[in-house]
Short mmCIF file of C-alpha atoms and ligand atoms in Angstrom, two decimals:
data_model
loop_
_atom_site.label_atom_id
_atom_site.label_comp_id
_atom_site.label_asym_id
_atom_site.label_seq_id
_atom_site.Cartn_x
_atom_site.Cartn_y
_atom_site.Cartn_z
CA MET G 1 63.00 -11.26 28.26
CA SER G 2 66.73 -11.30 27.16
CA PHE G 3 68.54 -9.41 24.39
CA PRO G 4 71.46 -10.46 22.45
CA CYS G 5 74.80 -9.71 24.41
CA ARG G 6 76.94 -7.17 22.54
CA ARG G 7 79.72 -7.85 24.93
CA SER G 8 80.81 -11.36 25.84
CA VAL G 9 82.10 -12.45 29.11
CA SER G 10 85.65 -12.97 27.74
CA ALA G 11 85.44 -9.61 26.24
CA TRP G 12 84.63 -8.31 29.56
CA THR G 13 87.55 -10.15 31.37
CA THR G 14 89.79 -9.17 28.62
CA ARG G 15 88.87 -5.52 29.72
CA SER G 16 89.19 -6.04 33.38
CA ALA G 17 92.67 -7.61 32.68
CA ARG G 18 93.77 -4.44 31.03
CA ASN G 19 92.60 -2.68 34.14
CA ARG G 20 94.75 -5.06 36.33
CA VAL G 21 91.52 -6.61 37.68
CA THR G 22 92.17 -10.28 38.21
CA GLU G 23 88.98 -11.26 39.86
CA PRO G 24 85.21 -11.13 38.71
CA PRO G 25 83.65 -7.76 39.80
CA ARG G 26 82.02 -7.43 42.98
CA TYR G 27 78.21 -5.98 43.05
CA GLN G 28 78.01 -3.29 45.51
CA LEU G 29 75.44 -0.80 46.78
CA ARG G 30 76.31 2.77 45.47
CA SER G 31 77.51 5.15 47.85
CA GLY G 32 74.97 7.68 49.38
CA VAL G 33 72.31 5.10 49.01
CA ARG G 34 70.54 3.81 52.34
CA LEU G 35 68.28 0.80 52.98
CA ALA G 36 65.90 1.08 55.92
CA ARG G 37 62.63 0.07 57.17
CA GLY G 38 59.89 2.48 56.81
CA LYS G 39 57.20 3.45 59.34
CA ASP G 40 54.89 0.85 57.82
CA GLY G 41 57.73 -1.83 58.21
CA ARG G 42 58.34 -2.08 54.50
CA TRP G 43 61.82 -1.54 53.07
CA LEU G 44 62.73 2.02 52.00
CA VAL G 45 65.77 3.03 49.70
CA GLN G 46 66.78 6.67 50.51
CA ASP G 47 68.87 8.16 47.72
CA LYS G 48 69.94 11.63 48.67
CA ALA G 49 71.80 12.15 45.29
CA LEU G 50 68.82 11.36 43.13
CA ARG G 51 66.59 13.02 45.86
CA ARG G 52 64.03 10.08 45.90
CA ALA G 53 62.98 7.26 47.99
CA ILE G 54 61.90 3.90 46.72
CA ARG G 55 59.85 1.01 48.31
CA LEU G 56 61.68 -2.24 47.78
CA GLY G 57 59.90 -5.95 48.02
CA ASP G 58 61.56 -8.18 50.62
CA LYS G 59 63.49 -10.07 47.98
CA ASP G 60 65.25 -7.16 46.37
CA ALA G 61 65.78 -5.69 49.97
CA ARG G 62 67.58 -8.97 51.06
CA VAL G 63 69.97 -8.60 48.18
CA LEU G 64 70.61 -5.16 48.59
CA ARG G 65 71.40 -5.75 52.05
CA LEU G 66 73.76 -8.51 51.15
CA LEU G 67 75.36 -5.93 48.76
CA SER G 68 75.93 -3.35 51.32
CA GLN G 69 78.09 -5.17 53.41
CA GLY G 70 81.90 -4.50 53.18
CA ARG G 71 83.27 -4.64 49.66
CA GLY G 72 80.14 -6.15 48.32
CA LEU G 73 79.92 -9.60 46.77
CA ARG G 74 80.81 -11.55 43.54
CA PHE G 75 78.18 -12.98 41.76
CA ASP G 76 78.94 -16.57 42.76
CA GLN G 77 79.17 -15.49 46.42
CA LEU G 78 75.71 -13.89 46.11
CA VAL G 79 74.46 -17.16 44.62
CA GLY G 80 75.79 -18.88 47.25
CA LYS G 81 73.90 -16.90 49.82
CA VAL G 82 70.57 -16.73 47.89
CA GLY G 83 70.66 -20.16 46.51
CA ASN G 84 69.54 -19.51 42.77
CA ALA G 85 71.50 -17.89 40.08
CA ALA G 86 68.56 -16.93 37.96
CA GLU G 87 66.87 -15.33 40.92
CA VAL G 88 70.09 -13.42 41.64
CA ARG G 89 70.25 -12.16 38.06
CA ARG G 90 66.78 -11.09 38.01
CA ARG G 91 67.31 -9.08 41.25
CA LEU G 92 70.52 -7.63 40.35
CA GLY G 93 68.98 -6.54 37.06
CA ALA G 94 66.06 -4.79 38.92
CA LEU G 95 68.47 -3.00 41.33
CA ALA G 96 70.59 -1.92 38.40
CA ARG G 97 67.72 -0.31 36.61
CA LEU G 98 66.76 1.61 39.67
CA PHE G 99 70.47 2.90 39.89
CA VAL G 100 71.36 1.58 43.22
CA LEU G 101 74.25 -0.46 42.31
CA ALA G 102 77.68 0.78 42.15
CA GLY G 103 79.18 1.00 38.53
CA PRO G 104 78.99 3.14 35.22
CA ARG G 105 75.17 2.98 34.82
CA SER G 106 74.82 4.93 38.11
CA ARG G 107 77.70 7.20 37.31
CA GLN G 108 76.21 8.03 34.12
CA ARG G 109 72.78 8.61 35.79
CA LEU G 110 74.42 11.15 38.14
CA ALA G 111 76.21 12.91 35.69
CA LEU G 112 73.01 13.44 33.77
CA GLN G 113 71.27 14.70 36.80
CA GLN G 114 73.92 17.42 36.88
CA GLU G 115 73.57 18.11 32.91
CA ALA G 116 69.76 18.59 33.72
CA ALA G 117 70.31 20.80 36.74
CA SER G 118 72.86 23.15 35.11
CA GLY G 119 71.42 23.36 31.54
CA VAL G 120 68.59 25.71 30.34
CA LYS G 121 65.54 24.71 32.32
CA VAL G 122 63.39 22.79 29.89
CA GLY G 123 60.04 24.50 31.57
CA GLN G 124 61.09 27.89 30.57
CA GLU G 125 59.99 29.86 27.55
CA ARG G 126 62.77 31.36 25.50
CA THR G 127 62.37 34.00 22.84
CA ASP G 128 65.17 32.43 20.64
CA GLU G 129 63.50 28.91 21.18
CA ALA G 130 63.79 26.78 17.96
CA ILE G 131 60.37 25.75 16.73
CA ILE G 132 60.30 22.25 15.41
CA PHE G 133 57.14 21.45 12.94
CA PRO G 134 56.31 17.83 11.87
CA GLN G 135 59.22 16.70 9.73
CA GLY G 136 59.02 15.06 6.04
CA SER G 137 58.23 16.08 2.63
CA ASN G 138 54.40 15.63 3.11
CA PRO G 139 53.72 16.14 6.79
CA PRO G 140 50.19 16.20 8.22
CA ARG G 141 49.21 19.87 8.00
CA HIS G 142 46.14 22.07 9.26
CA ALA G 143 43.96 24.72 8.08
CA CYS G 144 40.49 25.31 9.70
CA VAL G 145 37.67 24.18 7.81
CA ALA G 146 35.17 24.94 10.70
CA THR G 147 34.06 21.31 11.70
CA GLY G 148 33.62 22.32 15.30
CA ALA G 149 35.83 19.51 16.45
CA CYS G 150 37.58 21.88 18.81
CA CYS G 151 34.27 22.72 20.54
CA SER G 152 33.40 19.11 21.60
CA ALA G 153 36.19 17.67 23.37
CA SER G 154 35.59 16.33 26.75
CA PHE G 155 37.55 19.28 28.42
CA LEU G 156 37.71 22.61 26.57
CA GLY G 157 40.59 23.88 28.38
CA PRO G 158 43.04 24.40 30.19
CA MET G 159 42.75 28.25 29.92
CA SER G 160 45.31 30.72 30.92
CA GLU G 161 44.38 32.94 33.94
CA PRO G 162 43.93 36.15 31.28
CA ASP G 163 41.78 33.80 29.23
CA ARG G 164 39.46 33.10 32.35
CA LEU G 165 39.15 36.64 33.24
CA ARG G 166 38.44 37.96 29.71
CA VAL G 167 35.83 35.17 28.94
CA SER G 168 34.08 35.70 32.40
CA GLY G 169 33.48 39.40 31.44
CA LEU G 170 31.81 38.97 28.33
CA THR G 171 28.31 39.09 27.38
CA LEU G 172 27.33 36.45 25.04
CA GLY G 173 24.57 36.40 22.05
CA LYS G 174 21.85 34.42 20.83
CA ARG G 175 24.15 31.50 19.67
CA SER G 176 25.21 30.82 23.08
CA GLN G 177 23.32 28.83 25.68
CA VAL G 178 24.30 31.42 28.45
CA SER G 179 24.17 35.00 28.35
CA LEU G 180 27.09 35.72 30.68
CA GLY G 181 30.69 34.74 30.09
CA SER G 182 30.89 33.95 33.87
CA GLU G 183 28.33 31.31 33.23
CA ALA G 184 30.04 29.81 30.26
CA LEU G 185 33.04 28.36 32.51
CA GLU G 186 33.64 25.06 34.35
CA SER G 187 36.70 23.90 36.25
CA VAL G 188 38.05 20.43 36.87
CA GLU G 189 40.55 19.34 39.30
CA PHE G 190 43.66 17.62 37.80
CA GLN G 191 46.51 16.52 39.95
CA GLY G 192 45.53 18.88 42.75
CA GLN G 193 45.30 21.77 40.29
CA GLU G 194 42.08 23.67 39.47
CA LEU G 195 42.00 23.78 35.53
CA TRP G 196 39.24 26.07 33.92
CA GLY G 197 37.80 25.41 30.54
CA MET G 198 34.71 26.33 28.57
CA ARG G 199 31.31 24.78 30.07
CA ARG G 200 29.72 22.05 28.03
CA ILE G 201 26.22 20.96 27.69
CA ALA G 202 25.34 17.66 25.97
CA GLY G 203 28.95 17.32 25.08
CA SER G 204 29.44 20.67 23.29
CA CYS G 205 30.50 24.23 24.46
CA VAL G 206 27.73 26.40 25.69
CA ALA G 207 29.03 29.02 23.13
CA LEU G 208 28.48 26.92 20.25
CA GLY G 209 25.55 27.79 17.94
CA ASP G 210 23.38 25.40 16.08
CA ASP G 211 25.11 26.86 12.91
CA GLY G 212 28.32 25.23 14.08
CA LEU G 213 29.97 28.62 14.65
CA CYS G 214 31.53 30.24 17.97
CA ASP G 215 29.37 32.79 19.59
CA VAL G 216 32.39 34.37 21.40
CA HIS G 217 34.07 34.56 17.82
CA ALA G 218 30.88 36.10 16.23
CA GLU G 219 30.26 38.62 18.91
CA HIS G 220 33.60 39.51 20.26
CA GLY G 221 36.27 38.40 17.35
CA TYR G 222 38.78 35.62 17.00
CA ASP G 223 41.34 37.04 19.47
CA VAL G 224 38.96 37.10 22.34
CA LYS G 225 38.44 33.40 22.35
CA PRO G 226 40.54 31.42 24.83
CA ILE G 227 43.82 30.20 23.99
CA PRO G 228 42.96 26.43 23.75
CA CYS G 229 40.12 27.33 21.17
CA ARG G 230 42.50 29.03 18.97
CA GLN G 231 45.33 26.68 19.38
CA PHE G 232 43.52 23.58 18.44
CA PRO G 233 44.48 21.36 16.89
CA LEU G 234 48.06 22.38 17.55
CA ARG G 235 49.83 20.71 20.16
CA PHE G 236 53.22 21.64 21.84
CA HIS G 237 56.06 19.74 23.85
CA ARG G 238 59.00 21.53 24.87
CA MET G 239 62.30 19.58 24.68
CA PRO G 240 65.74 21.06 25.55
CA TRP G 241 66.53 21.54 21.95
CA GLY G 242 63.29 23.44 21.05
CA LEU G 243 59.62 23.64 20.94
CA HIS G 244 58.08 20.60 19.05
CA VAL G 245 54.64 21.20 17.31
CA SER G 246 52.41 18.20 16.36
CA LEU G 247 48.46 18.06 15.66
CA LEU G 248 45.86 16.38 17.72
CA LEU G 249 44.60 14.32 14.66
CA ALA G 250 41.16 14.29 16.36
CA CYS G 251 40.37 17.43 14.14
CA GLU G 252 38.46 16.23 11.18
CA GLY G 253 39.78 19.33 9.20
CA TYR G 254 43.43 18.54 9.57
CA ASP G 255 43.63 16.43 6.27
CA ARG G 256 40.92 18.11 4.26
CA ALA G 257 43.02 21.19 4.10
CA ARG G 258 46.23 19.53 3.59
CA ASP G 259 46.89 20.90 0.10
CA ALA G 260 45.34 24.31 1.14
CA ALA G 261 47.19 24.68 4.28
CA GLU G 262 50.08 27.04 4.58
CA PRO G 263 53.50 25.46 4.90
CA TRP G 264 54.45 25.06 8.62
CA PRO G 265 57.29 27.57 8.69
CA SER G 266 54.63 30.36 8.04
CA ARG G 267 53.10 29.57 11.46
CA THR G 268 56.11 30.17 13.37
CA ALA G 269 54.99 33.74 14.57
CA GLU G 270 51.67 32.32 15.45
CA VAL G 271 53.15 29.46 17.56
CA ARG G 272 55.47 31.90 19.56
CA GLY G 273 52.43 34.21 20.05
CA PHE G 274 50.51 31.26 21.72
CA VAL G 275 53.44 30.43 24.06
CA ALA G 276 54.02 33.94 24.90
CA GLU G 277 50.43 34.36 25.78
CA GLY G 278 50.46 31.47 28.13
CA ALA G 279 49.42 28.30 26.03
CA HIS G 280 49.76 24.92 28.03
CA VAL G 281 53.33 23.58 27.07
CA PRO G 282 54.17 20.23 28.67
CA ALA G 283 57.96 19.78 29.15
CA CYS G 284 59.94 16.73 28.97
CA ALA G 285 61.46 15.20 32.00
CA LEU G 286 65.17 15.24 32.36
CA PRO G 287 67.49 13.39 32.57
CA PHE G 288 66.09 11.30 29.63
CA GLU G 289 65.75 7.56 29.86
CA TRP G 290 65.50 5.46 26.86
CA THR G 291 64.23 2.48 28.95
CA ALA G 292 64.27 1.88 32.67
CA GLY G 293 68.17 1.81 33.45
CA VAL G 294 69.44 3.34 30.32
CA PRO G 295 69.90 7.19 30.89
CA ALA G 296 70.98 9.38 28.08
CA SER G 297 72.12 12.90 27.52
CA ILE G 298 70.24 15.58 25.73
CA SER G 299 72.43 15.64 22.72
CA ASP G 300 72.24 11.73 22.53
CA THR G 301 68.51 11.69 22.63
CA GLN G 302 68.31 14.48 19.99
CA THR G 303 70.72 12.46 17.91
CA LEU G 304 68.56 9.29 18.34
CA LEU G 305 65.26 11.07 17.51
CA GLY G 306 66.93 12.45 14.41
CA ALA G 307 67.90 8.97 13.50
CA LEU G 308 64.52 7.72 13.98
CA GLN G 309 62.99 10.39 11.86
CA ALA G 310 65.56 10.09 9.16
CA ASP G 311 64.08 7.37 6.84
CA GLU G 312 60.80 8.78 5.51
CA ALA G 313 58.17 6.43 4.38
CA ALA G 314 56.86 6.53 0.86
CA ASP G 315 53.17 7.30 0.19
CA ASP G 316 52.33 3.71 -0.55
CA ALA G 317 54.46 2.22 2.61
CA CYS G 318 53.00 0.08 5.08
CA PRO G 319 52.56 2.36 8.07
CA ARG G 320 53.12 -0.75 10.50
CA SER G 321 56.24 -1.73 8.48
CA TRP G 322 57.49 1.55 8.90
CA LEU G 323 57.06 2.03 12.61
CA ALA G 324 58.60 -1.50 13.12
CA ALA G 325 61.71 -0.34 11.22
CA ILE G 326 61.98 2.65 13.50
CA ILE G 327 61.41 0.61 16.75
CA ASP G 328 64.08 -1.81 15.46
CA LYS G 329 66.52 1.13 15.25
CA PHE G 330 65.60 2.20 18.57
CA GLU G 331 66.10 -1.01 20.24
CA ARG G 332 69.52 -1.50 18.61
CA THR G 333 70.74 1.77 19.95
CA ALA G 334 69.18 1.44 23.37
CA ILE G 335 70.49 -2.23 23.77
CA GLU G 336 74.08 -1.23 22.80
CA ARG G 337 73.83 1.71 25.42
CA GLY G 338 72.52 -0.60 28.10
CA GLU G 339 75.43 -3.25 27.58
CA ASP G 340 77.95 -0.50 27.62
CA LEU G 341 76.75 0.54 31.18
CA GLN G 342 76.35 -2.87 32.71
CA GLU G 343 77.98 -3.36 36.18
CA GLY G 344 79.22 -6.90 35.49
CA PRO G 345 79.00 -9.46 32.90
CA GLU G 346 76.17 -11.52 34.60
CA LEU G 347 73.73 -8.62 33.73
CA SER G 348 74.15 -8.72 30.11
CA GLY G 349 70.64 -8.96 28.62
CA SER G 350 68.91 -7.46 31.77
CA LEU G 351 67.24 -4.61 29.99
CA ARG G 352 63.33 -4.97 29.93
CA LEU G 353 62.50 -3.00 26.96
CA ALA G 354 58.62 -2.13 26.68
CA THR G 355 58.90 -2.50 22.93
CA ALA G 356 60.13 -6.16 23.24
CA ARG G 357 58.64 -8.18 20.24
CA LEU G 358 56.82 -5.27 19.06
CA PRO G 359 58.49 -5.01 15.65
CA GLY G 360 57.60 -8.38 15.06
CA GLN G 361 53.85 -7.91 16.00
CA LEU G 362 53.71 -4.87 13.75
CA ARG G 363 54.93 -6.84 10.92
CA ASP G 364 52.90 -9.98 11.32
CA SER G 365 49.22 -10.95 11.60
CA THR G 366 48.78 -12.56 14.96
CA PRO G 367 46.63 -10.67 17.62
CA TRP G 368 48.48 -8.44 19.96
CA PHE G 369 46.14 -8.36 23.09
CA ASP G 370 45.01 -10.34 25.94
CA LEU G 371 41.48 -11.28 25.22
CA ALA G 372 40.44 -11.16 28.97
CA GLY G 373 41.86 -7.71 29.25
CA LEU G 374 40.16 -6.44 26.32
CA THR G 375 36.87 -7.76 27.54
CA ALA G 376 37.38 -6.26 31.13
CA HIS G 377 38.20 -2.96 29.32
CA GLN G 378 34.92 -3.20 27.21
CA ALA G 379 32.86 -3.67 30.56
CA HIS G 380 34.64 -0.52 32.02
CA LEU G 381 33.67 1.29 28.84
CA ALA G 382 30.06 0.33 29.22
CA GLN G 383 29.98 1.41 32.85
CA ARG G 384 31.31 4.78 31.86
CA SER G 385 29.31 5.15 28.80
CA ALA G 386 25.99 4.53 30.94
CA MET G 387 27.18 7.10 33.45
CA LEU G 388 27.64 9.70 30.66
CA ILE G 389 24.14 9.04 29.13
CA ALA G 390 22.76 9.58 32.57
CA ARG G 391 24.76 12.84 32.74
CA ASP G 392 23.37 14.00 29.32
CA GLU G 393 26.84 13.78 27.90
CA PRO G 394 25.70 11.74 24.54
CA ALA G 395 28.73 12.70 22.50
CA ASP G 396 31.27 11.27 24.84
CA ALA G 397 29.08 8.27 25.38
CA GLU G 398 29.03 7.71 21.72
CA ARG G 399 32.85 8.02 21.66
CA LEU G 400 33.35 5.29 24.21
CA THR G 401 30.92 3.03 22.13
CA ARG G 402 33.17 3.58 19.04
CA PHE G 403 36.15 2.86 21.23
CA ALA G 404 34.33 -0.53 22.14
CA LEU G 405 33.61 -1.34 18.65
CA GLY G 406 37.53 -0.75 18.09
CA ILE G 407 38.33 -3.34 20.94
CA ASP G 408 35.74 -5.68 19.18
CA ALA G 409 37.75 -5.39 15.99
CA LEU G 410 40.84 -6.03 17.92
CA LYS G 411 39.35 -9.02 19.15
CA ALA G 412 38.42 -10.16 15.83
CA ASN G 413 41.89 -9.18 14.72
CA LEU G 414 40.47 -7.04 11.77
CA GLN G 415 43.46 -5.66 9.70
CA LEU G 416 44.37 -4.23 6.43
CA GLN G 417 45.90 -6.17 3.46
CA PRO G 418 48.42 -7.80 3.29
CA ARG G 419 48.03 -9.23 6.65
CA GLY G 420 44.05 -8.94 6.75
CA ASP G 421 41.01 -8.78 4.50
CA PHE G 422 40.49 -4.92 4.03
CA GLY G 423 42.03 -2.87 1.26
CA VAL G 424 42.87 0.66 2.02
CA SER G 425 42.58 3.86 -0.11
CA GLY G 426 45.76 6.13 -0.56
CA PRO G 427 44.56 8.99 1.62
CA ALA G 428 43.44 6.44 4.34
CA ARG G 429 47.09 4.89 4.19
CA ARG G 430 48.34 8.47 4.56
CA HIS G 431 46.39 9.16 7.49
CA LEU G 432 48.04 5.99 9.20
CA LEU G 433 51.45 7.23 8.09
CA ASP G 434 50.51 10.71 9.68
CA VAL G 435 49.95 9.03 12.97
CA VAL G 436 53.78 7.83 12.92
CA ALA G 437 55.22 11.08 11.44
CA ASN G 438 53.03 13.17 13.68
CA ASP G 439 53.30 11.30 16.99
CA LEU G 440 56.97 10.44 17.15
CA PRO G 441 58.55 13.35 18.96
CA ALA G 442 55.33 13.80 21.17
CA GLN G 443 55.49 10.35 22.28
CA ILE G 444 59.45 10.65 23.06
CA ALA G 445 58.63 13.65 25.02
CA ILE G 446 56.32 12.24 27.56
CA GLY G 447 58.48 9.67 29.55
CA HIS G 448 60.61 6.52 28.89
CA LEU G 449 61.14 6.43 25.11
CA ASP G 450 60.33 2.69 24.97
CA ALA G 451 56.98 3.30 26.51
CA GLY G 452 56.14 6.19 24.25
CA LEU G 453 57.13 3.88 21.10
CA THR G 454 54.76 1.32 22.46
CA ASN G 455 51.88 3.74 23.05
CA LEU G 456 52.37 4.77 19.49
CA ALA G 457 52.20 1.39 18.19
CA VAL G 458 49.08 0.45 20.17
CA ARG G 459 47.57 3.69 18.84
CA LEU G 460 48.26 2.73 15.26
CA ARG G 461 46.91 -0.90 15.59
CA PHE G 462 43.76 0.51 17.34
CA ILE G 463 43.04 2.84 14.60
CA GLU G 464 43.69 0.42 11.73
CA ALA G 465 41.28 -2.10 13.53
CA LEU G 466 38.66 0.59 14.22
CA ALA G 467 38.67 1.74 10.56
CA CYS G 468 38.44 -1.85 9.47
CA ALA G 469 35.41 -2.15 11.65
CA LEU G 470 33.61 1.11 10.65
CA CYS G 471 34.19 -0.15 6.85
CA GLN G 472 32.76 -3.58 7.85
CA ALA G 473 29.72 -2.06 9.42
CA GLU G 474 28.92 -0.41 5.93
CA GLY G 475 29.19 -3.85 4.20
CA LYS G 476 32.45 -2.58 2.41
CA THR G 477 36.00 -3.95 2.09
CA GLN G 478 37.74 -1.01 1.22
CA VAL G 479 38.97 1.40 4.06
CA THR G 480 38.74 5.09 3.04
CA ALA G 481 39.57 8.35 4.61
CA ARG G 482 36.24 8.62 6.06
CA HIS G 483 36.73 5.62 8.23
CA THR G 484 40.22 6.57 9.20
CA THR G 485 39.10 10.17 9.97
CA LEU G 486 36.71 8.86 12.44
CA ALA G 487 39.08 6.58 13.86
CA LEU G 488 41.48 9.13 14.34
CA LYS G 489 38.81 11.25 16.08
CA VAL G 490 38.09 8.44 18.62
CA ALA G 491 41.71 7.58 19.27
CA TYR G 492 42.91 11.08 19.77
CA ARG G 493 40.13 11.96 22.13
CA SER G 494 40.70 8.79 24.38
CA GLU G 495 44.39 9.02 25.33
CA PRO G 496 43.68 7.29 28.81
CA ASP G 497 42.02 4.39 27.00
CA ILE G 498 45.03 3.82 24.48
CA THR G 499 47.28 3.87 27.20
CA ALA G 500 45.25 1.20 29.13
CA LEU G 501 45.12 -0.86 25.96
CA ALA G 502 48.98 -0.51 25.71
CA LYS G 503 49.01 -2.31 29.16
CA SER G 504 47.05 -5.23 28.06
CA ARG G 505 49.36 -6.24 25.18
CA THR G 506 50.81 -9.67 25.12
CA GLU G 507 54.13 -10.96 24.22
CA PRO G 508 54.10 -13.68 22.01
CA PRO G 509 56.36 -16.78 23.08
CA SER G 510 60.05 -16.23 22.22
S1 SF4 Y 1 34.65 29.32 22.92
FE1 SF4 Y 1 33.97 29.22 20.84
S2 SF4 Y 1 35.73 28.06 19.85
FE2 SF4 Y 1 35.91 27.80 22.19
S3 SF4 Y 1 34.99 25.79 22.56
FE3 SF4 Y 1 33.30 27.15 22.72
S4 SF4 Y 1 32.40 27.40 20.72
FE4 SF4 Y 1 34.35 26.22 20.41
#
């Protein structure tokens, strides 16, 4: 995939001439990077400055070996040795994105490593930390309307250690399916860590009564409940400039209470309280990378996020078009930055944005996904669903069945008007706009910005398609808030499946 080049070869040569460089640039290995065979015989890049080791394929390793000799090689010299200009451009682009070539890109990456090391540690809580709530004049808000949605997640944690000790010492009442708090806990292993949560039976917490009320709350009061129960559906992400708060839109009560909910700033003390008590707060990784090979400073990323959030959508705006405009803006900025960092003119257009062609897909009506990939995903869902039924987990099995219905809807390319056949009510449209407004900072916090925006677009498309399918199943043609609410619940409880869907997106021909 190539992108328009902002800086032409002649412009590059002019700048070189200004710098009294009379010949084209030589591509070189960055100093401090070593290429060696690993114990398994495969090529390994050892990079002390960035504290990492990267495996390389034979073709990339061959180019890197050539570049590591003497003063490096000009592009034409490299083509002479490798024999194919397109192949050389492809390999150089891949090596540049790994920051192993000498040049402005690697210098920027190393400087940002310093910034990340010398600044405030992103993982640390600070009492003066800014709390940043969902933005806009009508952001998604929340007030509990006791739907019990928080008590039927596939994992009811993770608890802090004080949570675990407090709950395990409780006695429970007649709502609960167990009488001792110590019997109401379960743990899962995640990335080598043991995480604790409330135990589930048939998909719901053992402390949830038939009346939909919590036994821990009823017997011991709100404050005794574990943090994840009190925090739901608030979701936190720590960035260098503050703590972003968003909502898990799986909570069926989030929009029912939209008008009744207190304005966000009134929840500041509550959020600080959760954080001080040990709530789970994932922190973004530093330095930021907008896409592979485009590192960016903290202040530049904060400015970019502000710019992406700046244009608020009207209540009757098309959610997909709004997100397309946001991604357009991101791509323009990222491409411009990437071009400024290129090692030589031959690498112009060598970025590989995960969002490539996504704005067009958001705006038009053509299918997004590879049908074979969707079918394989459905088969996997069916297997997992059968396993959950065998384990007496009917609620999770039903969620997977609904996810599979969403995939059917993607296969049939069900869409809202004007692209498709389904009308949409105002509140349902508002739900889709909420997905964009609510998730933008959260997606940017979790990795490369282009991957986060792709995930967000796929989530939005999936929710739209599933809502259409739920509407169709009732023999109707107008999607309402009831359909979008259920589609939100399925999507926000199925993060790994949404990520898997994002990987089976196809790129239309250029
Ligand atoms: S402890 Fe109470 S609030 Fe928490 S998941 Fe169980 S029933 Fe729900």
